[in-house]
PDB file of C-alpha atoms in Angstrom:
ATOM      1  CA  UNK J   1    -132.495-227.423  23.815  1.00 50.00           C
ATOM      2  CA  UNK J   2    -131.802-223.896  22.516  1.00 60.00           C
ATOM      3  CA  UNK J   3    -127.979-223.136  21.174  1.00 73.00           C
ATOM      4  CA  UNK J   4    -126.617-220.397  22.410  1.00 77.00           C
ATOM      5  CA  UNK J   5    -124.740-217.935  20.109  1.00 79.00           C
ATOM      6  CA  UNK J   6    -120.963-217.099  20.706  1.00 83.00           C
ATOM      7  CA  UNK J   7    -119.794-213.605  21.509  1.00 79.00           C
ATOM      8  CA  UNK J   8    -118.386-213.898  18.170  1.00 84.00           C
ATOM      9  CA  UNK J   9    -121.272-215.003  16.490  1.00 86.00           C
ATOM     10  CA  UNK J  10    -123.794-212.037  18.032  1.00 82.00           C
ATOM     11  CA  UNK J  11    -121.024-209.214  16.928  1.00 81.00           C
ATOM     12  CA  UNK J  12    -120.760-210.894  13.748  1.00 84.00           C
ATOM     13  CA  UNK J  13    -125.008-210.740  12.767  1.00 85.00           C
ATOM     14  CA  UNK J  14    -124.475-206.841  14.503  1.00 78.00           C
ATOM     15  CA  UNK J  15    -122.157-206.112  12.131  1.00 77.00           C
ATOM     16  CA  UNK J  16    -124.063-207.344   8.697  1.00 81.00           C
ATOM     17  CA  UNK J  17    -127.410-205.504  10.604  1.00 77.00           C
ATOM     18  CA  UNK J  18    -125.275-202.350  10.714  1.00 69.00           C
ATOM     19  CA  UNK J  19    -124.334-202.487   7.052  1.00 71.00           C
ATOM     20  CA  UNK J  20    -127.719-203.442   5.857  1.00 70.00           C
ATOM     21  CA  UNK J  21    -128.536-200.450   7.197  1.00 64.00           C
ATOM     22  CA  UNK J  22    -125.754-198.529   5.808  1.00 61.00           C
ATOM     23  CA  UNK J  23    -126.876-200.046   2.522  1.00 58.00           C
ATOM     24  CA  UNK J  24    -130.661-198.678   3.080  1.00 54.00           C
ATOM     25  CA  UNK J  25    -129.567-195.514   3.547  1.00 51.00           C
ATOM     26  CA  UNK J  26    -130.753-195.274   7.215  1.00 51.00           C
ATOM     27  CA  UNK J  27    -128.419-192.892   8.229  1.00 52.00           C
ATOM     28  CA  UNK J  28    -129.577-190.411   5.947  1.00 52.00           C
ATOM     29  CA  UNK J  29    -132.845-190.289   6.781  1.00 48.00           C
ATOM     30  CA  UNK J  30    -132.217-190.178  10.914  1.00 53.00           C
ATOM     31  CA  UNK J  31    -134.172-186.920  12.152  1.00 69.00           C
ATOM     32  CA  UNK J  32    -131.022-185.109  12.544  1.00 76.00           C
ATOM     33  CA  UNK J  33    -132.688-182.609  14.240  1.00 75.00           C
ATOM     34  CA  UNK J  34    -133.165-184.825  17.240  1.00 77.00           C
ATOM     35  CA  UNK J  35    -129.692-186.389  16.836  1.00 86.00           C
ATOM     36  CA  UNK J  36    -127.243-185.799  19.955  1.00 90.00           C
ATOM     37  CA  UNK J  37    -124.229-185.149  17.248  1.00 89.00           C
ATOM     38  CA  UNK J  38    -126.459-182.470  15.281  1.00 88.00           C
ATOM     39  CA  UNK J  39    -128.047-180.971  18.806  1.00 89.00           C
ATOM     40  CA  UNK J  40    -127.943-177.102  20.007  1.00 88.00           C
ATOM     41  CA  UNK J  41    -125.484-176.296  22.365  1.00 89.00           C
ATOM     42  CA  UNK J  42    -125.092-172.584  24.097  1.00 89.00           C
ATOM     43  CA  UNK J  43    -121.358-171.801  24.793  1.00 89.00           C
ATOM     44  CA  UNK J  44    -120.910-170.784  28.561  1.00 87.00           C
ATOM     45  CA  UNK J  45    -118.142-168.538  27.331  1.00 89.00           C
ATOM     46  CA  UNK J  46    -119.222-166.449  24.545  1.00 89.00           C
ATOM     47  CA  UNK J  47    -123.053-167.301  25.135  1.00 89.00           C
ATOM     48  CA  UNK J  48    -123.295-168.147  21.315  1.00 88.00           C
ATOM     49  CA  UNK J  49    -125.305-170.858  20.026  1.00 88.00           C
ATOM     50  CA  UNK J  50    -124.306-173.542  18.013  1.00 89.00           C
ATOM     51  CA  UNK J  51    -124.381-177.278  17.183  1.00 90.00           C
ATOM     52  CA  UNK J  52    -122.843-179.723  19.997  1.00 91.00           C
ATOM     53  CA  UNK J  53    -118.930-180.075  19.001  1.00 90.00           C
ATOM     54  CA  UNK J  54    -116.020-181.368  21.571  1.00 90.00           C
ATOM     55  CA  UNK J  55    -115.248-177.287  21.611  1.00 91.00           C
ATOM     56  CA  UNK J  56    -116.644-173.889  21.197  1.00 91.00           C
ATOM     57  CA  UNK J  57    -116.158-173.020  17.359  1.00 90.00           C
ATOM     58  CA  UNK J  58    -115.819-169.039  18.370  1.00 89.00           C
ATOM     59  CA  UNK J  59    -113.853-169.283  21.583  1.00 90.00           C
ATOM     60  CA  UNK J  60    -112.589-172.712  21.424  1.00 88.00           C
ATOM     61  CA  UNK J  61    -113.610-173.119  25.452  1.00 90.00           C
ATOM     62  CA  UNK J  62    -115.096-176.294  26.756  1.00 89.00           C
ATOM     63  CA  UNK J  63    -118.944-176.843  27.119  1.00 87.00           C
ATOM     64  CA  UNK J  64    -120.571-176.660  30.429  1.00 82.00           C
ATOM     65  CA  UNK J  65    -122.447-179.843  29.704  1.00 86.00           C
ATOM     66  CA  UNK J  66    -120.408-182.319  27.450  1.00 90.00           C
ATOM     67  CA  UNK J  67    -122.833-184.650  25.502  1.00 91.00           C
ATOM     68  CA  UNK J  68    -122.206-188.178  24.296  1.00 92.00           C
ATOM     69  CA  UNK J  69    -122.710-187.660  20.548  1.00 91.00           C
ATOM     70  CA  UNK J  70    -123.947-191.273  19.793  1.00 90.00           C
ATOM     71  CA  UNK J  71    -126.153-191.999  23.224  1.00 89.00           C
ATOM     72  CA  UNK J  72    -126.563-188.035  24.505  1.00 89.00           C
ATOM     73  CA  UNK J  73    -126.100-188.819  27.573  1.00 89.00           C
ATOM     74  CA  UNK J  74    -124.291-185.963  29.918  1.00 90.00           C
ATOM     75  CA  UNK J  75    -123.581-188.125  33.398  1.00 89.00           C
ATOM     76  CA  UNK J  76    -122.635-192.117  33.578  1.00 89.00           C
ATOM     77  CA  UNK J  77    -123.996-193.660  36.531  1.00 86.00           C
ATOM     78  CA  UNK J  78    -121.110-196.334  38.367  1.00 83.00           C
ATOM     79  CA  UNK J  79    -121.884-199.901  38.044  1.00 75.00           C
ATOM     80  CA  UNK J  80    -122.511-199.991  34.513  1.00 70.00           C
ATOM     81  CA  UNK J  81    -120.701-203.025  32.821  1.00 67.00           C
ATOM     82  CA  UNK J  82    -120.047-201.421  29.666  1.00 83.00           C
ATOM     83  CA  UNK J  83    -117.763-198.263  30.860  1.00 88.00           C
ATOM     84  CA  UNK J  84    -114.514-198.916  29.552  1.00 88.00           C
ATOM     85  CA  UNK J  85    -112.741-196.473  31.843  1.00 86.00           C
ATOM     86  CA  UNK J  86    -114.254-198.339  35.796  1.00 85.00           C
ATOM     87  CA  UNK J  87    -115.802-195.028  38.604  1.00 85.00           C
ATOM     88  CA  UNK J  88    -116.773-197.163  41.199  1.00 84.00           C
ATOM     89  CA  UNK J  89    -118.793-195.222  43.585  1.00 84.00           C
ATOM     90  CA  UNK J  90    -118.384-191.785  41.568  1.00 87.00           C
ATOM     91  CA  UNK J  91    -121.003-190.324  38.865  1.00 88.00           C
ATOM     92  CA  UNK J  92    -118.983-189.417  36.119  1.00 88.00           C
ATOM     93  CA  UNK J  93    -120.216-186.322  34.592  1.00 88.00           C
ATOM     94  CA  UNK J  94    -117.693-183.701  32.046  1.00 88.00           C
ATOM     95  CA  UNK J  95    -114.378-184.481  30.827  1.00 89.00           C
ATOM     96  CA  UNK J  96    -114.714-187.887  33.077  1.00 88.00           C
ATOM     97  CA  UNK J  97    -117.426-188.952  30.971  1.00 90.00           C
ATOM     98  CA  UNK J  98    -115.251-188.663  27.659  1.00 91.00           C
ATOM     99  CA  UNK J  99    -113.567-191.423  25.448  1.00 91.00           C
ATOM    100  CA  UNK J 100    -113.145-190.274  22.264  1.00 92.00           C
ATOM    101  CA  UNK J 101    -113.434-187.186  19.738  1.00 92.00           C
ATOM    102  CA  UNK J 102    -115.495-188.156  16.654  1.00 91.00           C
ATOM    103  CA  UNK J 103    -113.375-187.221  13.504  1.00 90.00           C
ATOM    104  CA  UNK J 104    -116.784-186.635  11.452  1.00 90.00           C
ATOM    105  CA  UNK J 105    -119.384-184.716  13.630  1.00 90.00           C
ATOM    106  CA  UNK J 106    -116.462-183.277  15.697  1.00 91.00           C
ATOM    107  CA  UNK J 107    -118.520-184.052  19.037  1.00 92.00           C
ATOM    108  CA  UNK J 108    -117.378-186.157  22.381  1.00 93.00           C
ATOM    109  CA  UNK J 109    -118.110-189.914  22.302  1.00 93.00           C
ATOM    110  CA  UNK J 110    -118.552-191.460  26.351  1.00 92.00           C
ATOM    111  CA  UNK J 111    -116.337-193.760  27.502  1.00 91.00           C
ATOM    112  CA  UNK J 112    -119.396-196.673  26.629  1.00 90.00           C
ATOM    113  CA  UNK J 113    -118.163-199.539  24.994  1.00 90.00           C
ATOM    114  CA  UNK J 114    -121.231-199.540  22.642  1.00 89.00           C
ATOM    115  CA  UNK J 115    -121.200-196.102  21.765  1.00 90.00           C
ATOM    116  CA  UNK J 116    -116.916-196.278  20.942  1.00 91.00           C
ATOM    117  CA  UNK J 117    -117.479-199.174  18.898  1.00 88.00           C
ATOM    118  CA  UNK J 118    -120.154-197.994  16.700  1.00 86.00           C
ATOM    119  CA  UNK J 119    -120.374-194.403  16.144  1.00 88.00           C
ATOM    120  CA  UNK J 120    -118.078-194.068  13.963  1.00 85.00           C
ATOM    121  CA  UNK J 121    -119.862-196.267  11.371  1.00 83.00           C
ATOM    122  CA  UNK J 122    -123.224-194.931  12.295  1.00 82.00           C
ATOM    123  CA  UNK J 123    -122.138-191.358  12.608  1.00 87.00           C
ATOM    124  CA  UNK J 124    -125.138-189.436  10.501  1.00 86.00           C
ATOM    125  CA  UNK J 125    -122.558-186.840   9.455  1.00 88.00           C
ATOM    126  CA  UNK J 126    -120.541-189.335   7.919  1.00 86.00           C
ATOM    127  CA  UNK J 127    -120.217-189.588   4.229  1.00 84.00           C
ATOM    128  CA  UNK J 128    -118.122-192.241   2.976  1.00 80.00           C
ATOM    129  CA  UNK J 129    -114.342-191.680   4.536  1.00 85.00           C
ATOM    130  CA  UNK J 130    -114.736-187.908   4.777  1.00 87.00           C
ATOM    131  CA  UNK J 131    -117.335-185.422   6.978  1.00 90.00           C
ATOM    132  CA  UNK J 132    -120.527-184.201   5.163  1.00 90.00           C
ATOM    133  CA  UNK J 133    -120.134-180.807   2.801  1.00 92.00           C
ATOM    134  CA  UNK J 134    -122.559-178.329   1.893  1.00 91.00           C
ATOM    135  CA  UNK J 135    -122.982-178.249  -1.611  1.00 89.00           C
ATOM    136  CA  UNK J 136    -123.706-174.423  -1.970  1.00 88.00           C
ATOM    137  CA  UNK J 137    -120.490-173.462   0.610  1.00 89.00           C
ATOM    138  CA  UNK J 138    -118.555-176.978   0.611  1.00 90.00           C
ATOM    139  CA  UNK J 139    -117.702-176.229   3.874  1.00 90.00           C
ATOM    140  CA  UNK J 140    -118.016-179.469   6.243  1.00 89.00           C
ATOM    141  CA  UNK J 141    -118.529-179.514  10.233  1.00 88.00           C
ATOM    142  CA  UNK J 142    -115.432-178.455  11.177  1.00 86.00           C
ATOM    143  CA  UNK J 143    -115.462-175.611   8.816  1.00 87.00           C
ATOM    144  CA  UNK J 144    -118.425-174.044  10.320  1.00 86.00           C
ATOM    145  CA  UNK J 145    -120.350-173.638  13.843  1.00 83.00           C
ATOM    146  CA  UNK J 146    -123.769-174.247  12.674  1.00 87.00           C
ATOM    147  CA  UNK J 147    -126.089-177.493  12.540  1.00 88.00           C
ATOM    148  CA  UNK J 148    -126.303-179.560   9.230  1.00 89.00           C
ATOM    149  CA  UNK J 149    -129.559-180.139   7.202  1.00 88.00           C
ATOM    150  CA  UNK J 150    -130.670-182.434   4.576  1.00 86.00           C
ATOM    151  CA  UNK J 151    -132.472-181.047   1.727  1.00 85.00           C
ATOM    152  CA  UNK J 152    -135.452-182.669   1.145  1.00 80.00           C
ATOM    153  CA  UNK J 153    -135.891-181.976  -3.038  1.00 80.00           C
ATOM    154  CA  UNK J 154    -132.583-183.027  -3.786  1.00 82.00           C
ATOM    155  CA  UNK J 155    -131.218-184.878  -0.767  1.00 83.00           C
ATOM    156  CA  UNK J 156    -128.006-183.104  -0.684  1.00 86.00           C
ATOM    157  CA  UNK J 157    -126.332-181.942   2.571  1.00 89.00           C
ATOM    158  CA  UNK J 158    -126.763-178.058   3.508  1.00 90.00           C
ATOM    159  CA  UNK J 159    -125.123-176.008   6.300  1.00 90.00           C
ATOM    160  CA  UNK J 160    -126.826-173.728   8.920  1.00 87.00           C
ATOM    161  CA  UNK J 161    -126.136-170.410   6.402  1.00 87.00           C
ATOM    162  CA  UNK J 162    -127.364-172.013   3.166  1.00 86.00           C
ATOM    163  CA  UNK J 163    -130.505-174.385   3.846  1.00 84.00           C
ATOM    164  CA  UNK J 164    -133.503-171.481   3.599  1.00 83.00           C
ATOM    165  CA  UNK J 165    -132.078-170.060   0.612  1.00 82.00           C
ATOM    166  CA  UNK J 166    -131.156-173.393  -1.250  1.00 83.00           C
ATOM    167  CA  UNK J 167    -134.927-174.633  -0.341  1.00 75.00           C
ATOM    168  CA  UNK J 168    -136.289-171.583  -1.766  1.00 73.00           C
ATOM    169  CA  UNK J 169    -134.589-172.394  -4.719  1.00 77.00           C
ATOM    170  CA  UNK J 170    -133.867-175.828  -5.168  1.00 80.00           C
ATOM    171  CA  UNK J 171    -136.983-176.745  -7.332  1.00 76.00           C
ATOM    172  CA  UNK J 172    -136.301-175.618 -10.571  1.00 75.00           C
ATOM    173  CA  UNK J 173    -135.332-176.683 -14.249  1.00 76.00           C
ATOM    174  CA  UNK J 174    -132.098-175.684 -15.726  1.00 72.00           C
ATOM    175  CA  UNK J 175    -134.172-175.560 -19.001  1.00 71.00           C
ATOM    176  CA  UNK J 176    -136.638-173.090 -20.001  1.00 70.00           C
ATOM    177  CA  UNK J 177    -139.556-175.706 -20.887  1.00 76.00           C
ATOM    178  CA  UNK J 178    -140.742-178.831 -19.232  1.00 79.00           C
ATOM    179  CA  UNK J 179    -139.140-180.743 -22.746  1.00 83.00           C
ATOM    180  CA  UNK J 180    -137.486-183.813 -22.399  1.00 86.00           C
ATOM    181  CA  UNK J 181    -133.543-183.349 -23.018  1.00 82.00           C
ATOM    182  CA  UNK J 182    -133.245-185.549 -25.753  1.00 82.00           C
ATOM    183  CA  UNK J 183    -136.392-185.212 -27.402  1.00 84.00           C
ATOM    184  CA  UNK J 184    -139.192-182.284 -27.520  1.00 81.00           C
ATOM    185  CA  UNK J 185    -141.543-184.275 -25.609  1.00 85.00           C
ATOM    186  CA  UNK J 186    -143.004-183.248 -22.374  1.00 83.00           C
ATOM    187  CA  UNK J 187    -140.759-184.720 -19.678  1.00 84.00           C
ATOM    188  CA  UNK J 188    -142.998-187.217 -17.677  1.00 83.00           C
ATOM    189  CA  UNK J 189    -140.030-187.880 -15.345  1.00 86.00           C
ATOM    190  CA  UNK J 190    -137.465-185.249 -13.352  1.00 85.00           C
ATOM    191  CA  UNK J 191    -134.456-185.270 -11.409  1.00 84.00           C
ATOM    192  CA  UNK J 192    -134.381-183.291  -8.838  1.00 82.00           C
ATOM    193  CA  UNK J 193    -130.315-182.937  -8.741  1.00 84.00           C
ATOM    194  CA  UNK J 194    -129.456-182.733 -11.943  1.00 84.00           C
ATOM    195  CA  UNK J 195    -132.674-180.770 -12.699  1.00 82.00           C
ATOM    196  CA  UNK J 196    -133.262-182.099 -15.875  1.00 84.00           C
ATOM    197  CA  UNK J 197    -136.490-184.370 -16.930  1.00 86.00           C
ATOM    198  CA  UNK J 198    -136.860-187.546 -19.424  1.00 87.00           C
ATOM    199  CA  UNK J 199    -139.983-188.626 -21.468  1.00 88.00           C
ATOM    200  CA  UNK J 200    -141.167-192.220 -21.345  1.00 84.00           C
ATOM    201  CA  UNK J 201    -138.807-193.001 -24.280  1.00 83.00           C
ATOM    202  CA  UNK J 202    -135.700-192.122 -22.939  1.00 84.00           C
ATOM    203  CA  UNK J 203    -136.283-192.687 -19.371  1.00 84.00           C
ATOM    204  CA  UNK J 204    -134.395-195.782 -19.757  1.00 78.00           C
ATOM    205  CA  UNK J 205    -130.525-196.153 -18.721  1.00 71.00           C
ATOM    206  CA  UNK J 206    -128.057-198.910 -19.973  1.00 67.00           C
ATOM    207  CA  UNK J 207    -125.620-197.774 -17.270  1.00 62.00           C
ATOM    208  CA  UNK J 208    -128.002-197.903 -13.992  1.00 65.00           C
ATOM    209  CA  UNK J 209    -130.662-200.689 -13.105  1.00 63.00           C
ATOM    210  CA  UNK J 210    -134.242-199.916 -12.928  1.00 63.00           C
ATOM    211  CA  UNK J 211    -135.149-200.041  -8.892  1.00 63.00           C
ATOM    212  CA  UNK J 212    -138.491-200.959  -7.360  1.00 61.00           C
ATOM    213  CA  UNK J 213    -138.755-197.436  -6.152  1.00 66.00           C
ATOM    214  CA  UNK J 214    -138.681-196.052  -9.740  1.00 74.00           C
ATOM    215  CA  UNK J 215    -136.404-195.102 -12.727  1.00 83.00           C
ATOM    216  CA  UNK J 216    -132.535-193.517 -11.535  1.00 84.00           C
ATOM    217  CA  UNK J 217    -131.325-190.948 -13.476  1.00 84.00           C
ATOM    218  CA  UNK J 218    -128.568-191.198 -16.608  1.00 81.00           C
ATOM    219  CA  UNK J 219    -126.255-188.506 -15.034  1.00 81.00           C
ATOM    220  CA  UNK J 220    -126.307-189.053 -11.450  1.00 82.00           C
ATOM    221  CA  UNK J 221    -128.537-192.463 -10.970  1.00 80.00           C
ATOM    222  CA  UNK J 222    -130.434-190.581  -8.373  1.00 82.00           C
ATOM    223  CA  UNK J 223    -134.190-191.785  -8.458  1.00 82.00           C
ATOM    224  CA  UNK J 224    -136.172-189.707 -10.781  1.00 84.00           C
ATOM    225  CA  UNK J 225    -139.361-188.654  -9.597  1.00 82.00           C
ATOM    226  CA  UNK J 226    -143.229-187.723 -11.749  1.00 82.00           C
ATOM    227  CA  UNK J 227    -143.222-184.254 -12.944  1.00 77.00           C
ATOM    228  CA  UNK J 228    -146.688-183.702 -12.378  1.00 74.00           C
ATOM    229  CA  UNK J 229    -146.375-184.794  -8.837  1.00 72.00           C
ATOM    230  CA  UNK J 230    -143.311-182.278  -7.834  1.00 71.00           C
ATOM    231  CA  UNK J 231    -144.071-178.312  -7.802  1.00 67.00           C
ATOM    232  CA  UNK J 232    -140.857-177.930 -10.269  1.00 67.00           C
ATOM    233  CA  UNK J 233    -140.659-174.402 -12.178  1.00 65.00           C
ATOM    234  CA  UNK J 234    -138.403-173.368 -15.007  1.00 61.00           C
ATOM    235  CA  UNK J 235    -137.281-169.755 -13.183  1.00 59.00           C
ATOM    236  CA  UNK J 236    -134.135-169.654 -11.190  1.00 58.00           C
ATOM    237  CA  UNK J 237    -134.220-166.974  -8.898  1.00 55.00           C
ATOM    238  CA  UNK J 238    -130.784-165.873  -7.267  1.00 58.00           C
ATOM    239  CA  UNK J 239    -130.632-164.166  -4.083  1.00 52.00           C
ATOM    240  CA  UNK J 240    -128.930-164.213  -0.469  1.00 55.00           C
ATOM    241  CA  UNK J 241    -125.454-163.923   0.183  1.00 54.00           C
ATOM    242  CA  UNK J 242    -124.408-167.035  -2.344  1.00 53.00           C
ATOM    243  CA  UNK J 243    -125.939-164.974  -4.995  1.00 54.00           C
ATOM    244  CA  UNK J 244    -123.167-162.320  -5.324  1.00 52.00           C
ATOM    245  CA  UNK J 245    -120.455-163.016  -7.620  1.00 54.00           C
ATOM    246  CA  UNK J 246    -118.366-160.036  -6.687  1.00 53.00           C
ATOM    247  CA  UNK J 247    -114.822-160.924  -4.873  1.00 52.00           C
ATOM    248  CA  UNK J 248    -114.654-157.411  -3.215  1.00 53.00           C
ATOM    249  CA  UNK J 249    -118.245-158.346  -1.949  1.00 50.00           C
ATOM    250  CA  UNK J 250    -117.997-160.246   1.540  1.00 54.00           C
ATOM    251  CA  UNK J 251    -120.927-162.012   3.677  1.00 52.00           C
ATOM    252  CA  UNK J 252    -120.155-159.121   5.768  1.00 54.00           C
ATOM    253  CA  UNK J 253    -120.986-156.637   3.631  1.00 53.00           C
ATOM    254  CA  UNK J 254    -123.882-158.625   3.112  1.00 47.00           C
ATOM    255  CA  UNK J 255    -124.975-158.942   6.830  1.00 49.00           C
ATOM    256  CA  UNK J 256    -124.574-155.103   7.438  1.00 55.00           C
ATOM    257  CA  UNK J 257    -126.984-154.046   4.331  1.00 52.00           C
ATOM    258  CA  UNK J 258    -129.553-156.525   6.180  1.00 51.00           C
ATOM    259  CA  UNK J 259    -129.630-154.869   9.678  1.00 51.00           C
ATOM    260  CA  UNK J 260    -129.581-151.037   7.515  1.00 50.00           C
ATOM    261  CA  UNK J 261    -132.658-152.198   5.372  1.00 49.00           C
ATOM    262  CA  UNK J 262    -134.429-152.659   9.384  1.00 47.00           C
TER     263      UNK J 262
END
């Protein structure tokens, strides 16, 4: 005769599956892309695109469509036994859909049990306690009305504005040779955030364990990867509207010389 498991048994082994895959960084690599919290949305308003948030980030009006931003779903059929909030008879479909406001991807979360109970731990835009940042603008969702991006050099999180040019020049040493930083030797192993590299000496860390996956790096303990296998050059090469230092020199003034030089 099979046991069967408790209610409090089955949300206990969901809970340690959802934080071993907190742990494996699964939420990092989701195609974000594809993610309902990350998707396009058109305003109906302003006609401005833009990634799908609980309101417009230009006119503040409501969306013509609101999507779940854990499920995606834009209409709840009746007779489902996980609504919280009971339609019987009635498709719920806009505001009558809603349950919640994620604080982290700033996007409307159905009135599904499932999805109320855990988004907010498997939110991809999540990063610890706080929304992701760009690291070039450190602006977060809510700061900004475009989609986010991963980085796929350095892993680090990019807004809509920032993610061609930081690409473009994201592979690069901070040095002007390929030398090791503690020693001349050619630097078998780099980092591709700290953008340094290490020989075979002094690839070794006291402070971070050697992984499976490879050596982590002494600054950062992000994994270092095989110089000869990464197209890494020693030229830094500033440009775009992150590459003026002047005060007096807005992103406007930027975005006008653009459409003159056409």
């Amino acid at each position: 005769m099979v046991n069967k498991k408790s209610g409090q048994r089955k949300k206990a082994e969901k809970q340690r599956e959802r934080q071993k895959q907190i742990g494996l960084g699964r939420i990092n690599t989701l195609e974000l892309h594809d993610h309902p919290s990350n998707a396009d949305m058109e305003c109906r308003d302003c006609l401005t695109r833009q990634k799908n948030r609980s309101f417009c980030y230009f006119c503040s009006s409501l969306p013509k469509n609101i999507m779940c931003g854990a499920c995606g779903k834009i209409k709840c059929i009746p007779g489902s036994s996980d609504c919280v909030i009971k339609h019987p008879g009635v498709n719920a479909t806009g505001l009558g859909i809603v349950g919640a406001i994620c604080d982290f991807c700033e996007t409307w979360i159905c009135h599904s049990k499932r999805c109320l109970q855990s988004h907010a731990c498997s939110c991809p835009l999540r990063d610890g306690e706080n929304p992701v940042v760009c690291i070039e603008c450190q602006r977060s969702v809510w700061g900004h009305g475009g989609k986010m991006y991963l980085c796929p050099t350095c892993d680090q999180w990019l807004c809509e504005d920032d993610h061609f040019e930081h690409q473009a020049s994201c592979q690069h040493l901070e040095t002007e040779t390929f030398k090791c930083v503690s020693c001349s030797k050619f630097g078998t192993y780099s980092c591709l955030r700290c953008k340094v590299s290490y020989c075979d000496d002094h690839v070794k860390s006291n402070v971070y364990k050697n992984t499976e996956e490879g050596y982590p790096c002494k600054k950062c303990g992000y994994r270092l990867r095989d110089t000869k296998d990464l197209s890494m050059s020693v030229k830094t090469h500033e440009f775009g509207r992150q590459g003026y230092e002047d005060e007096e020199y807005s992103d406007e003034d930027y975005y006008d010389e653009e459409e003159k030089s056409y």
